[in-house]
């Protein structure tokens, strides 16, 4: 089935015992996987989640064959980018249908080393196992502008953000129509009270910009001298408000990794950002994320917001950035 049919089933609270989520849009399988899981967890179902390389057939099957210690039903929730053998999927689904107990969600993503044709072939092979009563497969395509806007409205409501459809579309365009990046961008507006206006989006927003500034911030986090690096960076020329936005993106991205690791014990870039990072960069992101404490993230983001407001007003143009970096260095000690 497609997105519209799945929306109808969720709206009608239809029973979904097992479902395979895949397709052209990498954000939507995770979005709908979370929706379905939330509905089940509200009923007291026990969650057993397997992130990518963590999937193990015997462990997944034991969740259904051995049951819960508390007598509740089990959810096996698999996020993967490698094809699961048909025999394993058939066995998992058979266990559910035979016992009429338990739930299975499989989110399948395209691996970096797979072409679209290879991914499509794997999808067809796995989807063939999802047959039977209350068993489904859902294929996703790139959302239309209307569908994307609907999802962004939902997240704006979730984040308690008052914002017009026009500005939601503007942020989406700035993020190259990536729903995952737009939602990560949207979340930072939740710290503001009242309706978000175009001036705030213009001053606070950023696209997929520069990464040069990361050398300075990496030095701060790892408690290394940064003035020499800063001097070289400033000599190239910069626009302070844009740089402050990039700095905020740096810490906000690591805070997303920090939160995910704190909640689930681990984090993948697909889960946090909606796209896959190179392994070395992912490990660096995770390492930095846990080096910074939650109260430090709060102080850092507050400090950057305060300096941005000053910069917009033209206050302390000459030393404002240096003073801000010194404040960040103190916070990170």
XYZ file of N, CA, C and O in Angstrom, residues 57-217:
644
model
N 18.673 -12.307 14.277
C 17.450 -13.078 14.064
C 17.021 -13.848 15.308
O 15.848 -13.817 15.699
N 17.941 -14.561 15.941
C 17.592 -15.377 17.109
C 17.049 -14.519 18.241
O 16.067 -14.885 18.905
N 17.666 -13.373 18.467
C 17.178 -12.480 19.524
C 15.798 -11.929 19.193
O 14.923 -11.810 20.067
N 15.602 -11.566 17.917
C 14.293 -11.048 17.505
C 13.219 -12.116 17.661
O 12.128 -11.854 18.185
N 13.510 -13.339 17.221
C 12.526 -14.424 17.306
C 12.193 -14.761 18.750
O 11.028 -15.048 19.079
N 13.195 -14.694 19.623
C 12.959 -15.035 21.032
C 11.984 -14.071 21.690
O 11.309 -14.425 22.663
N 11.889 -12.852 21.171
C 10.925 -11.886 21.721
C 9.494 -12.386 21.543
O 8.609 -12.072 22.350
N 9.257 -13.158 20.483
C 7.924 -13.689 20.221
C 7.721 -15.068 20.844
O 6.650 -15.372 21.356
N 8.748 -15.889 20.809
C 8.593 -17.269 21.281
C 8.642 -17.377 22.799
O 8.014 -18.249 23.394
N 9.397 -16.492 23.444
C 9.527 -16.552 24.901
C 8.578 -15.607 25.617
O 8.319 -15.757 26.799
N 8.084 -14.595 24.895
C 7.136 -13.672 25.499
C 7.794 -12.696 26.450
O 9.005 -12.694 26.660
N 6.978 -11.843 27.058
C 7.457 -10.847 27.997
C 7.442 -11.392 29.414
O 6.599 -12.210 29.788
N 8.381 -10.917 30.207
C 8.431 -11.310 31.625
C 7.164 -10.891 32.359
O 6.790 -11.485 33.370
N 6.516 -9.862 31.877
C 5.339 -9.322 32.554
C 4.041 -9.755 31.872
O 2.962 -9.273 32.206
N 4.144 -10.655 30.914
C 2.948 -11.157 30.244
C 2.406 -10.247 29.171
O 1.350 -10.520 28.596
N 3.113 -9.155 28.868
C 2.649 -8.230 27.833
C 3.105 -8.706 26.458
O 3.993 -9.543 26.328
N 2.500 -8.136 25.427
C 2.927 -8.434 24.067
C 4.224 -7.692 23.749
O 4.519 -6.638 24.324
N 4.990 -8.248 22.827
C 6.271 -7.667 22.441
C 6.204 -7.026 21.061
O 5.536 -7.536 20.157
N 6.916 -5.918 20.924
C 7.136 -5.285 19.631
C 8.599 -5.472 19.253
O 9.495 -5.103 20.022
N 8.835 -6.039 18.090
C 10.180 -6.089 17.519
C 10.233 -5.020 16.435
O 9.466 -5.056 15.471
N 11.139 -4.066 16.623
C 11.222 -2.887 15.755
C 12.624 -2.882 15.153
O 13.613 -2.662 15.851
N 12.726 -3.144 13.859
C 14.014 -3.299 13.186
C 14.225 -2.142 12.212
O 13.380 -1.856 11.369
N 15.383 -1.486 12.330
C 15.797 -0.455 11.384
C 17.052 -0.983 10.707
O 18.063 -1.222 11.382
N 17.010 -1.160 9.396
C 18.138 -1.815 8.736
C 18.361 -1.280 7.332
O 17.471 -0.682 6.723
N 19.586 -1.499 6.827
C 19.887 -1.176 5.437
C 20.499 -2.385 4.721
O 21.076 -2.245 3.644
N 20.383 -3.550 5.344
C 20.802 -4.802 4.719
C 19.592 -5.730 4.624
O 18.814 -5.837 5.577
N 19.468 -6.400 3.499
C 18.309 -7.271 3.277
C 18.263 -8.385 4.319
O 19.270 -9.042 4.601
N 17.094 -8.563 4.898
C 16.875 -9.658 5.845
C 16.415 -10.880 5.042
O 15.488 -10.771 4.225
N 17.032 -12.041 5.244
C 16.644 -13.230 4.475
C 15.158 -13.546 4.598
O 14.563 -13.373 5.670
N 14.581 -14.019 3.504
C 13.149 -14.324 3.458
C 12.745 -15.325 4.538
O 11.698 -15.170 5.186
N 13.554 -16.346 4.755
C 13.218 -17.360 5.753
C 13.084 -16.741 7.138
O 12.217 -17.146 7.928
N 13.945 -15.777 7.445
C 13.885 -15.130 8.757
C 12.622 -14.284 8.891
O 11.931 -14.344 9.921
N 12.319 -13.502 7.869
C 11.100 -12.689 7.915
C 9.856 -13.563 7.992
O 8.930 -13.294 8.776
N 9.825 -14.618 7.185
C 8.677 -15.537 7.196
C 8.486 -16.133 8.586
O 7.350 -16.262 9.073
N 9.581 -16.494 9.228
C 9.515 -17.111 10.549
C 9.010 -16.125 11.601
O 8.182 -16.472 12.454
N 9.488 -14.890 11.544
C 9.051 -13.867 12.502
C 7.555 -13.599 12.362
O 6.816 -13.538 13.355
N 7.100 -13.440 11.115
C 5.685 -13.158 10.879
C 4.820 -14.359 11.231
O 3.735 -14.220 11.817
N 5.299 -15.550 10.914
C 4.553 -16.766 11.253
C 4.359 -16.887 12.764
O 3.281 -17.285 13.226
N 5.386 -16.546 13.534
C 5.284 -16.612 14.996
C 4.192 -15.677 15.515
O 3.441 -16.023 16.428
N 4.119 -14.490 14.907
C 3.101 -13.518 15.319
C 1.704 -14.021 14.971
O 0.782 -13.997 15.814
N 1.517 -14.454 13.742
C 0.185 -14.864 13.287
C -0.293 -16.131 13.992
O -1.479 -16.272 14.293
N 0.626 -17.027 14.256
C 0.257 -18.277 14.921
C -0.232 -18.022 16.335
O -1.231 -18.593 16.786
N 0.477 -17.144 17.037
C 0.120 -16.854 18.431
C -0.908 -15.737 18.540
O -1.489 -15.536 19.606
N -1.106 -14.993 17.416
C -1.962 -13.799 17.454
C -1.524 -12.885 18.600
O -2.321 -12.319 19.346
N -0.214 -12.762 18.689
C 0.396 -11.950 19.738
C 1.723 -11.409 19.219
O 2.453 -12.099 18.517
N 2.026 -10.160 19.551
C 3.275 -9.546 19.139
C 3.123 -8.689 17.894
O 2.129 -8.790 17.161
N 4.130 -7.843 17.678
C 4.095 -6.902 16.565
C 5.495 -6.775 15.971
O 6.496 -6.892 16.673
N 5.532 -6.514 14.661
C 6.805 -6.366 13.953
C 6.769 -5.126 13.067
O 5.842 -4.944 12.274
N 7.767 -4.258 13.229
C 7.958 -3.103 12.346
C 9.353 -3.219 11.752
O 10.337 -3.341 12.480
N 9.434 -3.191 10.427
C 10.732 -3.212 9.748
C 10.848 -1.950 8.895
O 10.052 -1.739 7.981
N 11.826 -1.113 9.214
C 12.135 0.060 8.390
C 13.385 -0.276 7.576
O 14.432 -0.597 8.145
N 13.266 -0.202 6.270
C 14.371 -0.604 5.395
C 14.858 0.592 4.588
O 14.086 1.226 3.866
N 16.168 0.902 4.726
C 16.765 2.065 4.088
C 17.800 1.650 3.041
O 18.381 0.566 3.127
N 18.044 2.539 2.096
C 19.047 2.261 1.068
C 20.443 2.452 1.642
O 20.769 3.517 2.173
N 21.281 1.432 1.554
C 22.663 1.512 2.029
C 23.504 2.317 1.042
O 23.188 2.411 -0.147
N 24.598 2.907 1.553
C 25.453 3.724 0.696
C 26.070 2.924 -0.447
O 26.321 3.459 -1.521
N 26.326 1.650 -0.201
C 26.991 0.835 -1.221
C 26.004 0.135 -2.163
O 26.388 -0.731 -2.929
N 24.744 0.528 -2.107
C 23.714 -0.061 -2.959
C 23.181 0.979 -3.938
O 22.936 2.132 -3.574
N 22.969 0.560 -5.170
C 22.321 1.437 -6.134
C 20.815 1.435 -5.882
O 20.295 0.574 -5.155
N 20.110 2.373 -6.510
C 18.660 2.414 -6.363
C 18.026 1.133 -6.898
O 17.061 0.629 -6.319
N 18.584 0.617 -7.981
C 18.045 -0.614 -8.566
C 18.233 -1.794 -7.612
O 17.326 -2.631 -7.446
N 19.388 -1.866 -6.973
C 19.660 -2.944 -6.017
C 18.764 -2.817 -4.790
O 18.248 -3.819 -4.269
N 18.597 -1.572 -4.334
C 17.703 -1.331 -3.195
C 16.275 -1.743 -3.541
O 15.587 -2.409 -2.750
N 15.804 -1.376 -4.730
C 14.442 -1.722 -5.154
C 14.270 -3.240 -5.233
O 13.221 -3.776 -4.842
N 15.301 -3.924 -5.691
C 15.247 -5.383 -5.789
C 15.138 -6.010 -4.402
O 14.345 -6.935 -4.179
N 15.925 -5.489 -3.454
C 15.860 -5.985 -2.073
C 14.503 -5.697 -1.447
O 13.960 -6.522 -0.702
N 13.952 -4.518 -1.755
C 12.636 -4.161 -1.219
C 11.570 -5.144 -1.689
O 10.730 -5.601 -0.903
N 11.596 -5.470 -2.978
C 10.607 -6.408 -3.523
C 10.745 -7.781 -2.863
O 9.742 -8.428 -2.546
N 11.990 -8.195 -2.639
C 12.213 -9.505 -2.029
C 11.680 -9.542 -0.600
O 11.033 -10.520 -0.187
N 11.912 -8.494 0.170
C 11.459 -8.459 1.560
C 9.957 -8.243 1.659
O 9.288 -8.820 2.513
N 9.423 -7.405 0.787
C 7.981 -7.112 0.827
C 7.154 -8.364 0.591
O 6.024 -8.485 1.099
N 7.705 -9.331 -0.161
C 6.978 -10.566 -0.443
C 6.632 -11.369 0.795
O 5.696 -12.190 0.770
N 7.344 -11.155 1.891
C 7.066 -11.883 3.133
C 5.902 -11.278 3.917
O 5.324 -11.937 4.787
N 5.565 -10.035 3.616
C 4.560 -9.334 4.419
C 3.173 -9.528 3.812
O 2.601 -8.634 3.175
N 2.649 -10.734 4.031
C 1.323 -11.109 3.561
C 0.572 -11.813 4.674
O 1.156 -12.533 5.473
N -0.721 -11.609 4.731
C -1.534 -12.237 5.751
C -2.433 -11.225 6.422
O -2.366 -10.018 6.154
N -3.271 -11.709 7.312
C -4.211 -10.834 7.999
C -3.468 -9.856 8.906
O -2.630 -10.254 9.712
N -3.760 -8.568 8.735
C -3.162 -7.495 9.535
C -1.666 -7.361 9.305
O -0.934 -6.830 10.154
N -1.193 -7.837 8.155
C 0.219 -7.730 7.787
C 0.307 -6.893 6.510
O -0.396 -7.171 5.534
N 1.190 -5.889 6.512
C 1.215 -4.939 5.399
C 2.646 -4.560 5.002
O 3.581 -4.736 5.774
N 2.748 -4.010 3.797
C 3.975 -3.345 3.368
C 3.573 -1.986 2.814
O 2.546 -1.866 2.138
N 4.376 -0.950 3.144
C 4.051 0.411 2.723
C 5.250 1.021 2.009
O 6.348 1.097 2.574
N 5.013 1.444 0.780
C 6.074 2.041 -0.032
C 5.871 3.552 -0.101
O 4.762 4.032 -0.357
N 6.956 4.282 0.134
C 6.875 5.739 0.174
C 7.612 6.370 -1.006
O 8.689 5.916 -1.392
N 7.014 7.426 -1.542
C 7.639 8.227 -2.580
C 7.934 9.609 -2.006
O 7.523 9.939 -0.886
N 8.648 10.421 -2.767
C 8.900 11.786 -2.316
C 7.563 12.483 -2.080
O 6.682 12.445 -2.944
N 7.385 13.104 -0.916
C 6.084 13.723 -0.625
C 5.827 14.932 -1.506
O 6.758 15.641 -1.900
N 4.576 15.141 -1.817
C 4.189 16.348 -2.540
C 4.365 17.545 -1.610
O 4.478 17.385 -0.392
N 4.391 18.764 -2.156
C 4.489 19.947 -1.288
C 3.395 19.970 -0.217
O 3.650 20.354 0.933
N 2.190 19.544 -0.590
C 1.083 19.525 0.382
C 1.355 18.502 1.484
O 1.140 18.779 2.675
N 1.831 17.310 1.105
C 2.115 16.266 2.103
C 3.239 16.702 3.030
O 3.175 16.478 4.253
N 4.285 17.325 2.462
C 5.395 17.806 3.283
C 4.916 18.864 4.271
O 5.308 18.860 5.446
N 4.052 19.739 3.807
C 3.528 20.800 4.666
C 2.696 20.214 5.806
O 2.772 20.678 6.951
N 1.909 19.191 5.514
C 1.117 18.528 6.552
C 2.011 17.986 7.667
O 1.717 18.132 8.859
N 3.110 17.365 7.277
C 4.034 16.794 8.255
C 4.704 17.900 9.067
O 4.838 17.796 10.294
N 5.091 18.977 8.405
C 5.728 20.087 9.114
C 4.759 20.753 10.088
O 5.149 21.165 11.186
N 3.496 20.846 9.696
C 2.486 21.386 10.626
C 2.403 20.522 11.875
O 2.267 21.022 12.994
N 2.444 19.200 11.667
C 2.362 18.269 12.795
C 3.523 18.477 13.758
O 3.341 18.492 14.980
N 4.728 18.661 13.215
C 5.888 18.863 14.085
C 5.871 20.248 14.724
O 6.315 20.415 15.872
N 5.377 21.250 14.007
C 5.255 22.581 14.609
C 4.333 22.531 15.821
O 4.608 23.132 16.861
N 3.231 21.790 15.690
C 2.313 21.613 16.819
C 3.000 20.855 17.957
O 2.864 21.215 19.136
N 3.748 19.812 17.602
C 4.461 19.017 18.605
C 5.456 19.876 19.378
O 5.618 19.721 20.591
N 6.145 20.792 18.681
C 7.140 21.654 19.312
C 6.527 22.913 19.917
O 7.253 23.769 20.430
N 5.185 23.038 19.842
C 4.467 24.231 20.349
C 4.960 25.506 19.684
O 5.218 26.527 20.336
N 5.100 25.453 18.367
C 5.578 26.596 17.590
C 4.413 27.195 16.800
O 3.688 26.466 16.116
N 4.234 28.507 16.905
C 3.245 29.211 16.096
C 3.958 29.762 14.861
O 4.791 30.652 14.972
N 3.631 29.246 13.696
C 4.336 29.640 12.476
C 3.404 29.450 11.289
O 2.590 28.532 11.256
N 3.514 30.317 10.307
C 2.635 30.262 9.141
C 3.110 29.190 8.156
O 4.285 28.787 8.155
N 2.198 28.764 7.287
C 2.557 27.811 6.241
C 3.615 28.396 5.314
O 4.510 27.678 4.834
N 3.549 29.699 5.065
C 4.524 30.343 4.190
C 5.938 30.174 4.736
O 6.875 29.835 3.990
N 6.117 30.367 6.042
C 7.454 30.245 6.629
C 7.893 28.787 6.728
O 9.087 28.487 6.609
N 6.946 27.900 6.924
C 7.298 26.470 6.912
C 7.850 26.090 5.533
O 8.847 25.360 5.432
N 7.206 26.576 4.486
C 7.690 26.287 3.125
C 9.061 26.913 2.900
O 9.928 26.309 2.253
N 9.256 28.105 3.441
C 10.543 28.805 3.274
C 11.678 28.004 3.925
O 12.750 27.833 3.333
N 11.436 27.511 5.139
C 12.461 26.721 5.823
C 12.729 25.428 5.071
O 13.874 24.995 4.941
N 11.669 24.821 4.539
C 11.826 23.587 3.769
C 12.693 23.841 2.532
O 13.581 23.039 2.206
N 12.467 24.944 1.854
C 13.261 25.277 0.667
C 14.715 25.520 1.040
O 15.630 25.112 0.310
N 14.958 26.177 2.163
C 16.327 26.439 2.609
C 17.088 25.146 2.884
O 18.311 25.096 2.761
N 16.351 24.109 3.263
C 16.977 22.818 3.568
C 16.868 21.844 2.391
O 16.864 20.632 2.577
N 16.794 22.405 1.180
C 16.766 21.586 -0.045
C 15.646 20.543 -0.024
O 15.818 19.414 -0.495
N 14.500 20.924 0.571
C 13.308 20.064 0.622
C 13.529 18.767 1.392
O 12.801 17.784 1.181
N 14.517 18.767 2.281
C 14.746 17.607 3.147
C 13.879 17.747 4.394
O 14.056 18.675 5.191
N 12.931 16.815 4.562
C 12.065 16.876 5.736
C 12.861 16.706 7.025
O 12.610 17.391 8.020
N 13.821 15.778 7.028
C 14.604 15.519 8.238
C 15.361 16.765 8.680
O 15.340 17.145 9.867
N 16.038 17.431 7.736
C 16.789 18.632 8.081
C 15.861 19.780 8.464
O 16.158 20.561 9.368
N 14.720 19.877 7.794
C 13.773 20.947 8.107
C 13.222 20.790 9.517
O 13.083 21.777 10.260
N 12.920 19.573 9.914
C 12.385 19.336 11.261
C 13.443 19.613 12.326
O 13.152 20.185 13.373
N 14.694 19.218 12.055
C 15.774 19.548 12.981
C 15.946 21.061 13.089
O 16.167 21.603 14.178
N 15.828 21.758 11.951
C 15.908 23.216 11.929
C 14.724 23.832 12.675
O 14.870 24.784 13.446
N 13.542 23.269 12.459
C 12.315 23.805 13.061
C 12.348 23.720 14.588
O 11.842 24.608 15.282
N 12.958 22.666 15.098
C 12.927 22.428 16.538
C 13.553 23.565 17.344
O 13.141 23.852 18.456
N 14.552 24.233 16.779
C 15.238 25.275 17.545
C 14.346 26.502 17.775
O 14.595 27.285 18.682
N 13.274 26.633 16.958
C 12.364 27.760 17.148
C 11.450 27.563 18.358
O 10.728 28.479 18.750
N 11.483 26.374 18.954
C 10.606 26.096 20.093
C 10.996 26.884 21.338
O 10.221 26.957 22.292
N 12.190 27.475 21.360
C 12.608 28.237 22.537
C 11.985 29.634 22.555
O 12.086 30.341 23.555
N 11.325 30.023 21.454
C 10.740 31.358 21.365
C 9.247 31.329 21.691
O 8.549 30.401 21.298
N 8.793 32.350 22.392
C 7.372 32.498 22.693
C 6.718 33.361 21.616
O 7.356 34.200 20.997
N 5.437 33.140 21.403
C 4.722 33.908 20.399
C 4.958 33.374 19.002
O 5.661 32.379 18.796
N 4.357 34.040 18.028
C 4.435 33.569 16.651
C 5.791 33.865 16.032
O 6.364 34.941 16.219
N 6.313 32.896 15.289
C 7.575 33.073 14.582
C 7.333 33.951 13.363
O 6.431 33.681 12.567
N 8.146 35.017 13.194
C 7.947 35.898 12.050
C 9.089 35.749 11.043
O 10.082 35.061 11.284
N 8.942 36.413 9.910
C 9.914 36.277 8.824
C 11.289 36.813 9.204
O 12.311 36.288 8.752
N 11.337 37.864 10.030
C 12.625 38.412 10.455
C 13.413 37.393 11.265
O 14.630 37.259 11.092
N 12.725 36.681 12.151
C 13.398 35.679 12.974
C 13.919 34.532 12.103
O 15.045 34.061 12.281
N 13.107 34.094 11.147
C 13.542 33.016 10.255
C 14.737 33.463 9.426
O 15.690 32.701 9.218
N 14.714 34.709 8.972
C 15.823 35.218 8.165
C 17.105 35.314 8.975
O 18.191 34.984 8.490
N 16.995 35.754 10.231
C 18.186 35.946 11.057
C 18.701 34.653 11.672
O 19.903 34.478 11.858
N 17.775 33.752 11.989
C 18.166 32.519 12.684
C 18.407 31.370 11.730
O 19.165 30.452 12.016
N 17.764 31.413 10.561
C 17.813 30.270 9.663
C 19.160 30.112 8.985
O 19.937 31.062 8.840
N 19.422 28.893 8.582
C 20.627 28.605 7.821
C 20.358 27.404 6.927
O 19.511 26.581 7.212
N 21.105 27.330 5.866
C 21.017 26.173 4.979
C 22.092 25.167 5.346
O 22.474 25.048 6.496
N 22.583 24.488 4.343
C 23.572 23.440 4.587
C 24.983 24.008 4.499
O 25.874 23.387 3.952
N 25.209 25.175 5.104
C 26.402 25.990 4.895
C 27.764 25.431 5.237
O 28.064 24.272 5.130
N 28.625 26.310 5.647
C 30.056 26.060 5.775
C 30.400 25.146 6.940
O 29.629 24.980 7.863
N 31.600 24.572 6.878
C 32.059 23.735 7.990
C 33.416 24.203 8.517
O 33.971 23.617 9.427
N 33.979 25.280 7.940
C 35.296 25.760 8.366
C 35.328 26.111 9.848
O 36.333 25.910 10.527
N 34.254 26.676 10.331
C 34.179 27.119 11.721
C 34.309 25.948 12.698
O 34.641 26.146 13.880
N 34.072 24.718 12.242
C 34.097 23.575 13.145
C 35.475 23.351 13.756
O 35.583 22.813 14.856
N 36.543 23.747 13.061
C 37.882 23.581 13.623
C 38.018 24.364 14.919
O 38.641 23.902 15.882
N 37.440 25.556 14.951
C 37.495 26.383 16.153
C 36.669 25.750 17.273
O 37.128 25.635 18.417
N 35.456 25.325 16.943
C 34.586 24.750 17.968
C 35.106 23.402 18.452
O 34.975 23.075 19.630
